């Protein structure tokens, strides 16, 4: 399967713990996005990479959140000192070089903070 | 921050009925996309529109882009239970630097 891969698919953690999600994009795509989605709502933009450069971060991305894409391939999203409000689906998407290219989404990583 | 309004938020209809979902912005889109999402999965692209007045058809789905490129609609004819899902519009504006902003979505339920 050469689509966008995310893991883990599900993570249950206790408040205050750190969690890390990984995204492997489609190999030839240079742009990688992280979104957060709560039940019944649309995805909210968190951050975006072009190759290894993080070009934009949302105000939603507090200092407890950090994202990296060290070699311009896979990306990680880490949440430190998790809070119950962090419970959501974290979606990763990648995109090729076309100006109106579509986003290809992974199946998401669902986080539940107890 | 660009805002993208989608309506209605919820829609429950009977099989065979028609429906329309709307997507609006106060700013001019450089491009707009419609996605469909099923529970537990990521959104999947249905269509991209870029030209004002453009109409695209995908089987029973018809997508329109407003002449001024500030609004779009998705019309489904003779809805089927398999059409059930979350329909999302997503837009880019001039200067958005390849960042795609999503609407809150329309949760469609088609009852048999």
Coordinates of N, CA and C in Angstrom, one line a residue:
Chain A
X1 N 0.8 -1.2 0.0 CA 0.0 0.0 0.0 C 0.9 1.2 0.0
X2 N 0.7 2.1 -1.0 CA 1.6 3.3 -1.1 C 0.9 4.6 -0.6
X3 N -0.2 4.5 0.1 CA -1.0 5.6 0.6 C -0.3 6.2 1.8
X4 N -0.9 7.2 2.5 CA -0.4 7.8 3.7 C -0.7 6.9 4.9
X5 N 0.3 6.6 5.6 CA 0.2 5.7 6.8 C 0.4 6.4 8.1
X6 N -0.4 6.2 9.0 CA -0.3 6.8 10.3 C -0.3 5.7 11.4
X7 N 0.5 5.9 12.4 CA 0.4 5.1 13.6 C 0.9 5.8 14.9
X8 N 0.3 5.3 16.0 CA -0.7 4.3 16.1 C -2.0 4.8 15.7
X9 N -2.9 3.8 15.4 CA -4.3 4.2 15.0 C -5.1 4.7 16.2
X10 N -4.8 4.1 17.3 CA -5.5 4.5 18.6 C -4.5 4.6 19.7
X11 N -4.7 5.6 20.5 CA -3.8 5.8 21.7 C -4.7 6.3 22.9
X12 N -4.6 5.5 23.9 CA -5.3 5.9 25.2 C -4.2 6.2 26.2
X13 N -4.3 7.4 26.8 CA -3.2 7.8 27.7 C -3.8 8.5 28.9
X14 N -3.1 8.7 29.9 CA -3.5 9.4 31.1 C -3.1 10.8 31.0
X15 N -3.8 11.7 31.5 CA -3.5 13.1 31.5 C -2.1 13.3 32.1
X16 N -1.3 14.2 31.4 CA 0.0 14.5 31.8 C 1.1 13.7 31.1
X17 N 0.7 12.6 30.5 CA 1.7 11.8 29.7 C 2.0 12.4 28.4
X18 N 3.1 12.0 27.8 CA 3.5 12.5 26.5 C 3.1 11.4 25.4
X19 N 2.7 11.9 24.3 CA 2.4 10.9 23.2 C 3.0 11.4 21.9
X20 N 3.3 10.4 21.0 CA 3.9 10.8 19.7 C 3.2 10.0 18.6
X21 N 2.9 10.7 17.6 CA 2.2 10.1 16.4 C 3.2 10.2 15.2
X22 N 3.1 9.2 14.4 CA 4.0 9.2 13.2 C 3.2 9.1 12.0
X23 N 3.7 9.8 10.9 CA 3.0 9.8 9.6 C 4.0 9.5 8.5
X24 N 3.7 8.6 7.7 CA 4.5 8.3 6.5 C 3.7 8.7 5.3
X25 N 4.2 9.8 4.6 CA 3.4 10.3 3.5 C 3.6 9.5 2.2
X26 N 2.9 9.8 1.2 CA 3.2 9.2 -0.2 C 4.6 9.7 -0.6
X27 N 5.4 8.8 -1.0 CA 6.9 9.0 -1.1 C 7.3 10.2 -1.9
X28 N 6.6 10.4 -3.0 CA 7.0 11.5 -3.9 C 6.4 12.9 -3.5
X29 N 5.6 12.9 -2.5 CA 4.9 14.2 -2.1 C 5.8 15.0 -1.2
X30 N 6.0 16.3 -1.5 CA 6.9 17.1 -0.7 C 6.2 17.9 0.4
X31 N 4.9 17.9 0.3 CA 4.1 18.7 1.3 C 3.4 17.7 2.3
X32 N 3.5 18.0 3.6 CA 2.9 17.2 4.6 C 2.1 18.1 5.6
X33 N 0.9 17.7 5.9 CA 0.0 18.5 6.8 C -0.4 17.7 8.0
X34 N -0.6 18.3 9.1 CA -1.3 17.8 10.2 C -2.5 18.6 10.5
X35 N -3.6 17.8 10.7 CA -4.9 18.4 11.1 C -5.4 17.7 12.4
X36 N -6.3 18.4 13.1 CA -7.0 17.8 14.2 C -8.5 17.8 14.0
X37 N -9.1 16.8 14.3 CA -10.6 16.7 14.0 C -11.3 16.1 15.2
X38 N -12.3 16.8 15.7 CA -13.2 16.3 16.8 C -14.5 15.8 16.1
X39 N -15.2 15.0 16.9 CA -16.4 14.3 16.3 C -17.4 15.2 15.6
X40 N -17.7 14.9 14.4 CA -18.7 15.6 13.7 C -18.3 17.0 13.2
X41 N -17.0 17.3 13.3 CA -16.5 18.6 12.9 C -15.5 18.4 11.7
X42 N -15.2 19.5 11.0 CA -14.2 19.4 10.0 C -12.8 19.5 10.5
X43 N -11.8 19.0 9.8 CA -10.4 19.0 10.2 C -10.0 20.5 10.4
X44 N -9.2 20.7 11.5 CA -8.6 22.0 11.8 C -7.1 21.9 11.6
X45 N -6.6 22.9 10.8 CA -5.2 22.9 10.5 C -4.3 23.1 11.7
X46 N -3.3 22.3 11.8 CA -2.3 22.4 12.9 C -1.0 23.0 12.3
X47 N -0.4 22.3 11.3 CA 0.9 22.7 10.8 C 1.1 22.0 9.5
X48 N 2.2 22.5 8.8 CA 2.4 22.1 7.4 C 3.9 22.2 7.1
X49 N 4.4 21.2 6.4 CA 5.8 21.1 6.0 C 5.9 21.1 4.5
X50 N 6.9 21.8 4.0 CA 7.3 21.6 2.6 C 8.8 21.0 2.7
X51 N 8.9 19.8 2.3 CA 10.1 19.0 2.5 C 10.4 19.0 4.0
X52 N 11.5 19.4 4.5 CA 11.8 19.3 5.9 C 11.5 20.7 6.7
X53 N 11.1 21.7 5.9 CA 10.8 23.0 6.5 C 9.4 23.1 7.0
X54 N 9.2 23.5 8.3 CA 7.9 23.7 8.8 C 7.5 25.2 8.5
X55 N 6.6 25.3 7.5 CA 6.3 26.6 7.0 C 5.2 27.4 7.7
X56 N 4.3 26.7 8.4 CA 3.3 27.4 9.1 C 2.8 26.6 10.2
X57 N 2.4 27.3 11.3 CA 1.9 26.6 12.5 C 0.6 27.4 12.9
X58 N -0.4 26.7 13.3 CA -1.7 27.3 13.7 C -1.5 27.7 15.2
X59 N -2.3 28.7 15.6 CA -2.4 29.1 17.0 C -2.9 28.0 17.8
X60 N -3.6 27.0 17.2 CA -4.0 25.8 18.0 C -2.9 25.0 18.5
X61 N -1.7 25.2 17.9 CA -0.5 24.4 18.2 C 0.2 25.1 19.3
X62 N -0.2 24.7 20.6 CA 0.4 25.3 21.8 C 1.8 24.8 21.9
X63 N 2.5 25.4 22.9 CA 3.9 25.0 23.1 C 4.1 23.5 23.6
X64 N 2.9 22.9 23.9 CA 3.0 21.5 24.3 C 3.1 20.6 23.0
X65 N 2.8 21.2 21.9 CA 2.8 20.4 20.6 C 4.1 20.7 19.8
X66 N 4.7 19.7 19.3 CA 5.8 19.9 18.4 C 5.7 18.9 17.3
X67 N 6.1 19.4 16.1 CA 6.1 18.5 14.9 C 7.4 18.6 14.2
X68 N 7.8 17.5 13.7 CA 9.1 17.5 13.0 C 9.0 16.7 11.7
X69 N 9.8 17.0 10.7 CA 10.0 16.2 9.5 C 11.4 16.2 9.1
X70 N 12.2 15.5 9.9 CA 13.7 15.7 9.9 C 14.4 15.5 8.5
X71 N 13.9 14.6 7.7 CA 14.6 14.3 6.4 C 13.7 14.6 5.3
X72 N 12.6 15.3 5.5 CA 11.6 15.5 4.5 C 10.8 14.3 4.0
X73 N 10.8 13.3 4.9 CA 10.0 12.1 4.5 C 8.9 11.9 5.6
X74 N 9.1 11.1 6.6 CA 8.1 10.9 7.6 C 8.1 12.1 8.5
X75 N 7.0 12.2 9.3 CA 6.8 13.3 10.2 C 6.3 12.7 11.6
X76 N 6.7 13.4 12.6 CA 6.1 13.0 14.0 C 5.5 14.3 14.6
X77 N 4.4 14.0 15.3 CA 3.7 15.0 16.1 C 3.7 14.6 17.5
X78 N 4.3 15.3 18.4 CA 4.4 15.0 19.8 C 3.6 16.0 20.6
X79 N 2.8 15.4 21.5 CA 2.1 16.2 22.5 C 2.6 15.9 23.9
X80 N 3.1 16.9 24.5 CA 3.6 16.8 25.9 C 2.6 17.2 26.9
X81 N 2.6 16.5 28.1 CA 1.7 16.8 29.2 C 0.3 16.9 28.7
X82 N -0.2 15.8 28.1 CA -1.5 15.8 27.5 C -2.6 16.2 28.5
X83 N -3.6 16.8 27.9 CA -4.8 17.3 28.6 C -6.0 16.6 28.0
X84 N -7.1 16.6 28.7 CA -8.3 15.9 28.2 C -8.8 16.6 26.9
X85 N -8.6 17.9 26.8 CA -9.0 18.6 25.6 C -8.2 18.3 24.4
X86 N -7.1 17.5 24.6 CA -6.3 17.1 23.4 C -7.0 15.9 22.7
X87 N -8.0 15.3 23.4 CA -8.6 14.1 22.8 C -9.2 14.5 21.5
X88 N -8.8 13.8 20.4 CA -9.3 14.1 19.1 C -8.7 13.1 18.1
X89 N -9.1 13.2 16.8 CA -8.4 12.5 15.8 C -7.4 13.4 15.2
X90 N -6.2 12.9 15.1 CA -5.1 13.6 14.5 C -4.8 13.0 13.1
X91 N -5.1 13.9 12.1 CA -5.0 13.4 10.7 C -3.7 14.0 10.0
X92 N -3.1 13.1 9.2 CA -2.0 13.6 8.5 C -2.4 13.5 7.0
X93 N -1.9 14.4 6.2 CA -2.1 14.4 4.8 C -0.9 14.8 4.0
X94 N -0.7 14.3 2.8 CA 0.4 14.7 2.0 C -0.1 15.2 0.6
X95 N 0.7 15.9 -0.1 CA 0.3 16.6 -1.3 C 1.5 16.7 -2.2
X96 N 1.2 16.5 -3.5 CA 2.3 16.7 -4.5 C 2.5 18.2 -4.8
X97 N 3.2 18.4 -5.9 CA 3.6 19.7 -6.3 C 2.6 20.6 -7.0
X98 N 1.5 20.0 -7.5 CA 0.6 20.8 -8.3 C -0.1 21.9 -7.4
X99 N -0.4 23.0 -8.0 CA -1.0 24.1 -7.3 C -2.4 23.8 -6.8
X100 N -3.1 23.0 -7.5 CA -4.5 22.6 -7.0 C -4.6 21.2 -6.7
X101 N -3.4 20.6 -6.3 CA -3.4 19.2 -6.0 C -4.2 18.8 -4.7
X102 N -4.7 17.6 -4.7 CA -5.5 17.2 -3.6 C -4.7 16.7 -2.5
X103 N -5.3 16.8 -1.3 CA -4.6 16.2 -0.1 C -5.0 14.7 0.0
X104 N -4.0 13.9 0.2 CA -4.3 12.5 0.5 C -4.1 12.3 2.0
X105 N -5.2 11.8 2.6 CA -5.2 11.7 4.0 C -4.9 10.2 4.4
X106 N -4.2 10.1 5.6 CA -4.2 8.8 6.3 C -5.5 8.6 7.0
X107 N -5.5 7.4 7.7 CA -6.7 7.0 8.4 C -6.8 7.7 9.8
X108 N -5.8 8.4 10.2 CA -5.8 9.1 11.4 C -5.3 8.4 12.6
X109 N -4.9 9.1 13.6 CA -4.6 8.5 14.9 C -5.5 9.1 16.0
X110 N -6.3 8.3 16.6 CA -7.3 8.7 17.6 C -6.7 8.7 18.9
X111 N -6.7 9.9 19.6 CA -6.1 10.1 20.9 C -7.3 10.2 21.9
X112 N -7.2 9.4 23.0 CA -8.1 9.6 24.1 C -7.3 9.8 25.4
X113 N -7.5 11.0 26.0 CA -6.8 11.3 27.2 C -7.8 11.2 28.4
X114 N -7.4 10.3 29.3 CA -8.3 10.0 30.5 C -8.0 11.0 31.6
Chain B
X1 N -7.2 35.2 9.3 CA -7.6 33.8 9.1 C -8.9 33.8 8.3
X2 N -8.9 33.0 7.2 CA -10.0 32.9 6.3 C -11.0 31.9 6.9
X3 N -12.3 32.3 6.8 CA -13.4 31.5 7.3 C -14.2 30.9 6.2
X4 N -14.6 29.7 6.3 CA -15.3 29.0 5.3 C -16.6 28.4 6.0
X5 N -17.8 28.9 5.6 CA -19.0 28.5 6.2 C -19.7 27.4 5.4
X6 N -20.1 26.4 6.0 CA -20.8 25.3 5.4 C -22.2 25.1 6.0
X7 N -23.2 24.8 5.1 CA -24.5 24.6 5.6 C -25.3 23.6 4.7
X8 N -26.2 22.8 5.3 CA -26.5 22.8 6.7 C -25.5 21.9 7.4
X9 N -25.5 21.9 8.7 CA -24.5 21.1 9.5 C -25.0 19.7 9.5
X10 N -26.3 19.5 9.6 CA -26.8 18.1 9.7 C -27.9 18.0 8.6
X11 N -28.1 16.8 8.0 CA -29.1 16.6 7.1 C -29.5 15.1 7.1
X12 N -30.8 14.9 7.4 CA -31.3 13.5 7.4 C -32.4 13.4 6.4
X13 N -32.3 12.6 5.4 CA -33.3 12.5 4.4 C -33.6 11.0 4.0
X14 N -34.7 10.8 3.3 CA -35.0 9.5 2.8 C -34.4 9.2 1.5
X15 N -34.1 7.9 1.3 CA -33.6 7.4 0.0 C -34.4 7.9 -1.1
X16 N -33.8 8.4 -2.2 CA -34.5 8.9 -3.3 C -34.7 10.4 -3.4
X17 N -34.5 11.0 -2.3 CA -34.6 12.5 -2.2 C -33.4 13.2 -2.7
X18 N -33.6 14.5 -3.1 CA -32.4 15.3 -3.6 C -32.0 16.2 -2.4
X19 N -30.7 16.6 -2.5 CA -30.3 17.6 -1.4 C -29.2 18.5 -2.0
X20 N -29.0 19.6 -1.3 CA -27.9 20.5 -1.7 C -27.2 21.0 -0.4
X21 N -25.9 21.0 -0.5 CA -25.0 21.5 0.5 C -24.3 22.7 0.0
X22 N -24.1 23.7 0.9 CA -23.5 25.0 0.5 C -22.2 25.3 1.2
X23 N -21.4 26.0 0.6 CA -20.1 26.4 1.1 C -19.8 27.8 0.7
X24 N -19.5 28.7 1.7 CA -19.4 30.1 1.4 C -18.2 30.7 2.1
X25 N -17.6 31.8 1.5 CA -16.6 32.5 2.1 C -16.7 34.0 1.7
X26 N -16.2 34.9 2.5 CA -16.3 36.3 2.2 C -15.1 36.7 1.3
X27 N -14.2 35.7 1.1 CA -13.0 36.0 0.2 C -13.1 35.1 -1.0
X28 N -12.3 35.5 -2.0 CA -12.3 34.8 -3.3 C -11.4 33.6 -3.1
X29 N -11.9 32.4 -3.4 CA -11.1 31.2 -3.4 C -10.2 31.2 -4.6
X30 N -9.0 30.7 -4.5 CA -8.1 30.3 -5.6 C -8.5 28.9 -6.1
X31 N -8.9 28.1 -5.2 CA -9.4 26.8 -5.6 C -10.2 26.2 -4.4
X32 N -11.2 25.3 -4.7 CA -12.0 24.8 -3.7 C -12.2 23.3 -4.0
X33 N -12.1 22.5 -2.9 CA -12.3 21.1 -3.0 C -13.4 20.6 -2.2
X34 N -14.0 19.5 -2.6 CA -15.1 18.8 -1.8 C -14.5 17.4 -1.5
X35 N -14.6 17.1 -0.2 CA -14.2 15.8 0.3 C -15.4 15.0 0.9
X36 N -15.3 13.7 1.0 CA -16.3 12.9 1.7 C -15.5 12.1 2.7
X37 N -16.1 12.0 3.9 CA -15.4 11.2 5.0 C -16.3 10.2 5.6
X38 N -15.9 9.0 5.8 CA -16.7 8.0 6.5 C -16.1 7.8 7.9
X39 N -16.9 7.3 8.8 CA -16.4 7.2 10.2 C -15.1 6.4 10.3
X40 N -14.1 6.9 11.1 CA -12.9 6.2 11.3 C -11.9 6.2 10.1
X41 N -12.2 7.0 9.1 CA -11.3 7.1 7.9 C -11.0 8.6 7.7
X42 N -10.0 8.8 6.9 CA -9.6 10.1 6.5 C -10.5 10.6 5.3
X43 N -10.6 11.9 5.1 CA -11.4 12.4 4.0 C -10.8 12.0 2.7
X44 N -11.7 11.8 1.7 CA -11.3 11.4 0.3 C -11.9 12.5 -0.6
X45 N -11.0 12.9 -1.5 CA -11.4 14.0 -2.5 C -12.5 13.5 -3.4
X46 N -13.5 14.4 -3.6 CA -14.5 14.2 -4.6 C -14.2 15.0 -5.9
X47 N -13.9 16.3 -5.7 CA -13.7 17.2 -6.8 C -12.9 18.4 -6.4
X48 N -12.2 19.0 -7.4 CA -11.6 20.3 -7.3 C -12.2 21.2 -8.3
X49 N -12.5 22.5 -7.9 CA -13.0 23.5 -8.8 C -12.1 24.7 -8.7
X50 N -11.8 25.3 -9.8 CA -10.9 26.5 -9.8 C -11.4 27.7 -10.6
X51 N -12.4 27.4 -11.6 CA -12.8 28.4 -12.5 C -14.2 28.9 -12.1
X52 N -14.4 30.2 -12.0 CA -15.8 30.7 -11.6 C -16.8 30.3 -12.6
X53 N -18.0 29.8 -12.1 CA -19.0 29.3 -12.9 C -18.9 27.9 -13.3
X54 N -17.8 27.2 -12.9 CA -17.6 25.9 -13.3 C -18.6 24.9 -12.7
X55 N -19.0 23.9 -13.5 CA -19.9 22.8 -13.0 C -19.2 21.5 -13.3
X56 N -19.2 20.7 -12.3 CA -18.6 19.3 -12.5 C -19.6 18.3 -12.0
X57 N -19.6 17.2 -12.8 CA -20.6 16.1 -12.4 C -19.8 14.8 -12.1
X58 N -20.2 14.1 -11.0 CA -19.6 12.9 -10.7 C -20.8 12.0 -10.4
X59 N -21.3 11.2 -11.4 CA -22.4 10.4 -11.3 C -23.6 11.2 -10.8
X60 N -24.2 10.9 -9.6 CA -25.3 11.7 -9.1 C -25.0 12.9 -8.4
X61 N -23.7 13.3 -8.3 CA -23.3 14.5 -7.6 C -22.9 15.6 -8.6
X62 N -23.4 16.8 -8.4 CA -23.1 17.9 -9.2 C -22.5 19.0 -8.3
X63 N -21.4 19.5 -8.8 CA -20.7 20.5 -8.0 C -20.7 21.8 -8.8
X64 N -21.0 22.9 -8.2 CA -21.0 24.2 -8.8 C -20.1 25.2 -8.1
X65 N -19.3 26.0 -8.8 CA -18.5 27.0 -8.3 C -19.1 28.4 -8.7
X66 N -19.3 29.3 -7.7 CA -19.9 30.5 -8.0 C -19.1 31.4 -9.0
X67 N -19.8 32.2 -9.7 CA -19.1 33.1 -10.7 C -18.0 33.9 -10.1
X68 N -18.3 34.4 -8.8 CA -17.3 35.2 -8.1 C -16.3 34.4 -7.3
X69 N -16.4 33.1 -7.4 CA -15.5 32.2 -6.7 C -15.5 32.4 -5.2
X70 N -16.6 32.8 -4.7 CA -16.8 32.9 -3.2 C -17.7 31.8 -2.6
X71 N -18.3 31.0 -3.5 CA -19.2 30.0 -3.0 C -19.3 28.8 -3.9
X72 N -19.7 27.7 -3.3 CA -19.9 26.5 -4.0 C -21.0 25.7 -3.5
X73 N -21.5 24.8 -4.3 CA -22.6 23.9 -3.8 C -22.4 22.5 -4.3
X74 N -22.9 21.6 -3.6 CA -22.9 20.1 -3.9 C -24.3 19.7 -3.9
X75 N -24.8 19.2 -5.1 CA -26.1 18.7 -5.2 C -26.1 17.2 -5.4
X76 N -26.8 16.4 -4.6 CA -26.9 15.0 -4.8 C -28.4 14.7 -5.3
X77 N -28.5 14.0 -6.4 CA -29.8 13.6 -6.9 C -30.1 12.1 -6.5
X78 N -31.3 11.9 -6.1 CA -31.7 10.5 -5.7 C -30.8 9.9 -4.8
X79 N -30.6 10.5 -3.6 CA -29.7 10.0 -2.6 C -29.9 8.5 -2.2
X80 N -28.8 7.9 -1.9 CA -28.8 6.5 -1.6 C -28.2 6.3 -0.2
X81 N -28.5 5.2 0.5 CA -27.9 5.0 1.9 C -26.4 5.1 1.8
X82 N -25.8 4.6 0.7 CA -24.3 4.7 0.5 C -23.7 6.0 0.5
X83 N -24.6 7.1 0.3 CA -24.1 8.4 0.3 C -23.9 9.0 1.7
X84 N -24.4 8.3 2.7 CA -24.2 8.7 4.1 C -22.8 9.0 4.4
X85 N -22.5 10.1 5.0 CA -21.1 10.5 5.4 C -21.0 11.9 5.7
X86 N -19.8 12.4 6.0 CA -19.5 13.8 6.3 C -18.9 14.4 5.1
X87 N -19.6 15.4 4.5 CA -19.2 16.1 3.3 C -18.5 17.4 3.8
X88 N -17.3 17.6 3.3 CA -16.4 18.7 3.7 C -16.1 19.5 2.5
X89 N -16.2 20.8 2.6 CA -15.5 21.7 1.6 C -14.3 22.2 2.2
X90 N -13.3 22.5 1.3 CA -12.0 23.0 1.7 C -11.5 24.0 0.7
X91 N -11.0 25.1 1.1 CA -10.6 26.1 0.2 C -9.2 26.7 0.4
X92 N -8.7 27.2 -0.7 CA -7.4 27.9 -0.6 C -7.7 29.3 -1.1
X93 N -7.0 30.3 -0.6 CA -7.1 31.7 -1.0 C -5.8 32.2 -1.5
X94 N -5.8 33.3 -2.2 CA -4.5 33.9 -2.6 C -3.7 34.2 -1.4
X95 N -2.5 33.7 -1.3 CA -1.6 34.0 -0.2 C -1.7 32.9 0.9
X96 N -2.6 31.9 0.7 CA -2.7 30.9 1.8 C -1.6 29.9 1.8
X97 N -0.7 30.1 0.8 CA 0.6 29.3 0.9 C 0.4 27.8 1.0
X98 N -0.6 27.3 0.1 CA -0.9 25.9 0.0 C -1.5 25.3 1.3
X99 N -2.0 26.2 2.2 CA -2.7 25.7 3.4 C -4.2 25.6 3.0
X100 N -4.8 24.4 3.2 CA -6.2 24.2 2.9 C -7.0 24.3 4.2
X101 N -8.0 25.1 4.1 CA -8.9 25.3 5.3 C -10.2 24.6 5.0
X102 N -10.6 23.9 6.0 CA -11.9 23.1 5.9 C -13.1 23.8 6.5
X103 N -14.2 23.5 6.0 CA -15.5 23.9 6.7 C -15.8 22.9 7.8
X104 N -16.8 23.1 8.5 CA -17.2 22.3 9.6 C -17.9 21.0 9.1
X105 N -18.3 21.0 7.9 CA -18.8 19.8 7.3 C -20.3 19.7 7.4
X106 N -20.9 18.8 6.6 CA -22.3 18.5 6.6 C -22.4 17.0 6.8
X107 N -23.1 16.6 7.9 CA -23.2 15.2 8.2 C -24.6 14.7 7.6
X108 N -24.4 14.0 6.5 CA -25.6 13.5 5.8 C -25.9 12.1 6.2
X109 N -27.2 11.9 6.5 CA -27.7 10.5 6.7 C -28.9 10.3 5.8
X110 N -28.7 9.2 5.0 CA -29.7 8.8 4.0 C -30.4 7.5 4.5
X111 N -31.7 7.6 4.9 CA -32.4 6.5 5.5 C -33.0 5.6 4.4
X112 N -32.9 4.3 4.5 CA -33.6 3.4 3.5 C -35.1 3.5 3.6

